Short mmCIF file of C-alpha atoms in Angstrom, two decimals:
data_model
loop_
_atom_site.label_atom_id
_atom_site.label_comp_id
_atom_site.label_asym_id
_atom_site.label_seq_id
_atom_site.Cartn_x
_atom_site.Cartn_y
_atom_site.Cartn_z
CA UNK A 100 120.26 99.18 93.59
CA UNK A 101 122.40 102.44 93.97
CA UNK A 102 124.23 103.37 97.01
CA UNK A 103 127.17 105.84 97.80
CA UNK A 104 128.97 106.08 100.55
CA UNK A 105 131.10 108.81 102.67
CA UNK A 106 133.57 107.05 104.47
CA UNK A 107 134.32 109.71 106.82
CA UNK A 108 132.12 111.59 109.34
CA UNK A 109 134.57 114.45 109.87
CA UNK A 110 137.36 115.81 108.46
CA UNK A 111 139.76 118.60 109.63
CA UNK A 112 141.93 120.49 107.54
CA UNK A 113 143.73 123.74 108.69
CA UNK A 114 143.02 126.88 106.91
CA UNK A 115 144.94 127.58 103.45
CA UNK A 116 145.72 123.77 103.58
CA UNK A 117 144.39 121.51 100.72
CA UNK A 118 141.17 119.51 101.46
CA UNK A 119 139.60 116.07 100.59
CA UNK A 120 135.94 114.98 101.13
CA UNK A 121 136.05 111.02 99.88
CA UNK A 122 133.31 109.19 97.99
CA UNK A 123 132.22 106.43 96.58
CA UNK A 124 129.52 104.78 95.04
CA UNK A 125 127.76 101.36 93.53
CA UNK A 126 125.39 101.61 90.43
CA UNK A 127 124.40 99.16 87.64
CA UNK A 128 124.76 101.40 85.23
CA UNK A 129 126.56 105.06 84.40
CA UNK A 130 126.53 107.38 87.02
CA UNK A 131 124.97 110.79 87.78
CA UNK A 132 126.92 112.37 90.67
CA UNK A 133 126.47 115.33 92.91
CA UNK A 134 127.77 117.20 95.85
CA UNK A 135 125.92 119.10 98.13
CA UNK A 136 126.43 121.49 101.13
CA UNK A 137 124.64 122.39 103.87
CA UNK A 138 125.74 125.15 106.01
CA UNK A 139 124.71 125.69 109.64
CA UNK A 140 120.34 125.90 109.77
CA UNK A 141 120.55 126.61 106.32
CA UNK A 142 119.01 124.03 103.45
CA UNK A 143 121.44 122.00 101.20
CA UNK A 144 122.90 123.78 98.18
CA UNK A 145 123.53 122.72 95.26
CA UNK A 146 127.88 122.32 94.45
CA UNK A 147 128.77 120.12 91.19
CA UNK A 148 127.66 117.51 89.57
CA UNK A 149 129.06 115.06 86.82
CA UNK A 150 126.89 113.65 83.90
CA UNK A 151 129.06 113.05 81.10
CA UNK A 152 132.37 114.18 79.26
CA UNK A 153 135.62 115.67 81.43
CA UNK A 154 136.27 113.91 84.89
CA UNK A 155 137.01 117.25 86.41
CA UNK A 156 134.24 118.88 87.51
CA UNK A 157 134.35 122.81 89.01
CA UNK A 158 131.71 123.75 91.04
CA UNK A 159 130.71 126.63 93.45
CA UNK A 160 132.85 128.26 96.13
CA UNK A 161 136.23 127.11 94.23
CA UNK A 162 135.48 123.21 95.00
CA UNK A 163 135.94 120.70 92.13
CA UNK A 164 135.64 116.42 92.66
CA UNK A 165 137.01 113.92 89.86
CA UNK A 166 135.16 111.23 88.99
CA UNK A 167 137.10 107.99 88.85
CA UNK A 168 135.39 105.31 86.97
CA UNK A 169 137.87 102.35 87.73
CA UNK A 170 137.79 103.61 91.53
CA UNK A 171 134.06 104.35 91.40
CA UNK A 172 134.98 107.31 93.37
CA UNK A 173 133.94 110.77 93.11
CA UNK A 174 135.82 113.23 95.92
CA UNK A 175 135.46 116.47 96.34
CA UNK A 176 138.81 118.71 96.79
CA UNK A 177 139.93 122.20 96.82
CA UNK A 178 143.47 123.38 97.04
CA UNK A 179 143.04 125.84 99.83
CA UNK A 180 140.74 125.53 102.26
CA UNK A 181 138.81 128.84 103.98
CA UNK A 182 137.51 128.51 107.65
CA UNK A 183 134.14 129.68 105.53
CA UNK A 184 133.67 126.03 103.92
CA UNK A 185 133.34 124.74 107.21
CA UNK A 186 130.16 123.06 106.91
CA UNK A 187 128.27 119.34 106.11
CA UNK A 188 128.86 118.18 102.64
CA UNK A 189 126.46 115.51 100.78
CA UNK A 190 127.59 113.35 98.48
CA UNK A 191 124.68 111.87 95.96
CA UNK A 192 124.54 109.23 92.89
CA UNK A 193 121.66 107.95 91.05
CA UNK A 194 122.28 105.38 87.56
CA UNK A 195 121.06 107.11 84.87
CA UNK A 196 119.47 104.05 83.47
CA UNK A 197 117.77 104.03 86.10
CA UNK A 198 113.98 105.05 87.92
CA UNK A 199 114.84 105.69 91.20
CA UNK A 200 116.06 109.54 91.89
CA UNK A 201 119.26 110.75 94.14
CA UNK A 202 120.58 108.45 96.70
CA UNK A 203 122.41 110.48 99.31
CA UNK A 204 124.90 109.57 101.51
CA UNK A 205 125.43 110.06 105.29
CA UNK A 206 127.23 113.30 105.00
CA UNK A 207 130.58 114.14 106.44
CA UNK A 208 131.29 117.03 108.39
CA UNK A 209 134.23 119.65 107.41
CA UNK A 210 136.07 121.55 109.78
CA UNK A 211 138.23 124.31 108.91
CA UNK A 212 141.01 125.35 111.68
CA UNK A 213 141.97 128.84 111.85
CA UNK B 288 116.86 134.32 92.91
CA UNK B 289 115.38 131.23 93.72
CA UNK B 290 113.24 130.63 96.52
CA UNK B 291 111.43 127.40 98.38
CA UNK B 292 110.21 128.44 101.81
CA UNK B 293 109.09 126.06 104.30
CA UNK B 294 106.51 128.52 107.21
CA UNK B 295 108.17 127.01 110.23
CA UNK B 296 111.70 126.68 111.30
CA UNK B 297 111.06 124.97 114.63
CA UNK B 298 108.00 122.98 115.20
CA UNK B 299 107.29 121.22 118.73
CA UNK B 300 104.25 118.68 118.60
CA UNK B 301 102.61 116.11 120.80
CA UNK B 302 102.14 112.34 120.28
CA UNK B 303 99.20 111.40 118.21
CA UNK B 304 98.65 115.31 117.00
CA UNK B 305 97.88 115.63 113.24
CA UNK B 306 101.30 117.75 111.60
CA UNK B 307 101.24 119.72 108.41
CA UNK B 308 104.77 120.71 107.22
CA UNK B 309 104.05 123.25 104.48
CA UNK B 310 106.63 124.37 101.46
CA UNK B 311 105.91 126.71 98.84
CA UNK B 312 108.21 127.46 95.77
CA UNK B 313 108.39 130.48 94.20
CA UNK B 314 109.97 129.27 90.21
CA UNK B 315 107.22 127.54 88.86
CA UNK B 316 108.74 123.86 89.38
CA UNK B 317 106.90 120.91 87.87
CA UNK B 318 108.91 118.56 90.57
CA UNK B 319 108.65 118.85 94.83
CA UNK B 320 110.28 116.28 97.04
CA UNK B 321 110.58 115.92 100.57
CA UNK B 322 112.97 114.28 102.54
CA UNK B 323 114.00 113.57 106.22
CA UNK B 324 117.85 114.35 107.30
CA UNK B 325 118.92 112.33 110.37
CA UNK B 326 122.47 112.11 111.73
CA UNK B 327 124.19 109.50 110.93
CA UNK B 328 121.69 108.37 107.99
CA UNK B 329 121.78 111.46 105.63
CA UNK B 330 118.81 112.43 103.63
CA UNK B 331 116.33 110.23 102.95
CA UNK B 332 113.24 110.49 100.41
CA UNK B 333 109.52 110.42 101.70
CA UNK B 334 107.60 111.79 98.64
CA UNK B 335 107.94 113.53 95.98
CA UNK B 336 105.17 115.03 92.98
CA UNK B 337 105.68 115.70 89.59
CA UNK B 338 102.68 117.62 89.22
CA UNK B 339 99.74 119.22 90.56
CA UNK B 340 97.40 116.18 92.43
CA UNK B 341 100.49 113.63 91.58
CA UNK B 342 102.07 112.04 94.18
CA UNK B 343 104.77 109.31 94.80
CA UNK B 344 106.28 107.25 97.59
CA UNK B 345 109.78 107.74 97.82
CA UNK B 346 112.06 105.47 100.04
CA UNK B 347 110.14 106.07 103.86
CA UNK B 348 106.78 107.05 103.79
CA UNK B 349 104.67 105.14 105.92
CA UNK B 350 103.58 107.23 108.71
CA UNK B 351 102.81 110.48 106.25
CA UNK B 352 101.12 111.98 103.25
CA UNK B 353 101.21 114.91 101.26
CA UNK B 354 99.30 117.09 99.43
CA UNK B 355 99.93 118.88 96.15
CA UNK B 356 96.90 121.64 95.23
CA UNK B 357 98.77 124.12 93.72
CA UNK B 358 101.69 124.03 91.74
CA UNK B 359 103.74 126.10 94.19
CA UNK B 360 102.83 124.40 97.47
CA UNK B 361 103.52 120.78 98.18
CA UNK B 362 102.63 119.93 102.03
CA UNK B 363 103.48 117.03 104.32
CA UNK B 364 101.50 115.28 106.61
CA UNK B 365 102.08 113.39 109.95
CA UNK B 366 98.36 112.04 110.14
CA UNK B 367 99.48 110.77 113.98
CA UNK B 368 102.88 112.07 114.59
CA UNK B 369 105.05 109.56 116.91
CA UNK B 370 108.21 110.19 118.30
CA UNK B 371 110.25 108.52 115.86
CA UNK B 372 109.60 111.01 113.34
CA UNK B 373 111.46 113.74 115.44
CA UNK B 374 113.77 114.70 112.79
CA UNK B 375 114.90 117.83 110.35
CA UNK B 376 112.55 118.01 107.39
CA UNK B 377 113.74 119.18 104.31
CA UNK B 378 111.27 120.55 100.89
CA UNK B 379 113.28 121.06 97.28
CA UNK B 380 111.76 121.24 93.78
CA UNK B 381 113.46 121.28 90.54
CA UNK B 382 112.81 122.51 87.06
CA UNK B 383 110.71 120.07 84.79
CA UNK B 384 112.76 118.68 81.96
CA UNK B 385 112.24 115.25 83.24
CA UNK B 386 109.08 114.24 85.57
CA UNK B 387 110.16 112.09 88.98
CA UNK B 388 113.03 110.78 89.69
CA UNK B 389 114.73 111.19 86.51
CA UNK B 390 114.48 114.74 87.26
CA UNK B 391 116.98 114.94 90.31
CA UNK B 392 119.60 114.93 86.94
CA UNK B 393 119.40 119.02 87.35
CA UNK B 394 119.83 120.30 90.85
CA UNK B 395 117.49 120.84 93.61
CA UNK B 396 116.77 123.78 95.16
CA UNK B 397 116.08 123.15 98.96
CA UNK B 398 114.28 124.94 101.53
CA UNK B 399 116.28 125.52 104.79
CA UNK B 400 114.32 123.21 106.75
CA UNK B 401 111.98 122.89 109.72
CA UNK B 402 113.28 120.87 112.54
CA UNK B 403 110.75 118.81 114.09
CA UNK B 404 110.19 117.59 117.37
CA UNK B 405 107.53 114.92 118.64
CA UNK B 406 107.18 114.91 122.62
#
């Protein structure tokens, strides 16, 4: 079975500050990871995602996450936060050896203080 | 641009009234899903088809069905909607280079939801 989890509900960072949205995550076999955003009554849009190859992943909006294999971790930072990325952020894993598609996790809420 | 549009934002119901939840895509995607976002339980996977008339059970789907006709319209149905299933309903597809759940490798393109409500 896959699972991830997102320890955190909500997070506050102050504008221009660096920001950290934790994850982690259980599969049997490789990973496929993604993060997601979903800004007030709007859908979820896609971020980043990690497959294969360098552990850094950019994505949209200038967020990036680093997988961690030994950690089976997979956060989501940016090094200066805008009162714009205040929003709820999804963080999703399925095994790629697997048949069962994204597992998401609970979501945790970012708040960005003026 | 992309576009998946779901025709109601806000949707009030009664017990026991039949609900159709209708999405339409506009990028001729071989893959629809929908899911169910809760607080506290993040999204969670009811169906999903891979292609016109094909259907699967994702994670939660007793209590609904869907429908796939057309390529571009996947709908969901509350045959006897119950208060439990007051909730923010959420339609993506994806491009076909995989069919199912392998697919959800590339990213899904969501519509921006129609909240739900079951009196």
């Amino acid at each position: 079975a896959q699972s991830v989890a997102q320890p955190e509900d909500q997070v506050n960072v102050a504008e221009g500050n660096p920001l950290t949205v934790k994850c982690t995550y259980s599969v049997s076999g490789n990973p496929y990871l993604f993060w997601y955003v979903q800004y007030p009554n709007r859908g979820l849009q896609f971020l980043l995602k990690y497959i294969t190859g360098d552990n850094l992943v950019k994505g949209s909006y200038g967020f990036e996450a680093e997988f961690n294999k030994s950690q089976t971790s997979f956060h989501l930072k940016k090094p200066s936060a805008l009162v714009s990325d205040s929003a709820l952020y999804f963080c999703a894993v399925r095994d790629a050896g697997g048949a069962d598609g994204l597992t998401f996790g609970k979501g945790t809420h970012l708040i960005i203080q003026p | 641009d992309v576009k998946v549009t779901q025709s109601s934002r806000y949707l009030v119901k009664r017990t026991g009234e039949k609900v159709f939840l209708e999405c339409v895509q506009d990028m001729d995607h071989e893959n629809m899903f929908w899911y169910r976002q809760d607080p506290g339980l993040g999204l969670r996977l009811i169906y999903f088809s891979y292609d016109v008339k094909m259907k699967e059970k994702g994670d939660i789907p007793e209590g609904y069905s869907v429908s796939r006709e057309k390529k571009e319209r996947f709908s969901l149905i509350l045959e006897s909607a119950s208060t439990n299933q007051t909730s923010m309903y959420l339609c993506a597809s994806i491009p076909v280079w995989d069919r199912g759940p392998r697919a959800t490798n590339e990213k899904l393109f969501f519509g921006s939801g129609t909240q739900l409500s079951v009196l």
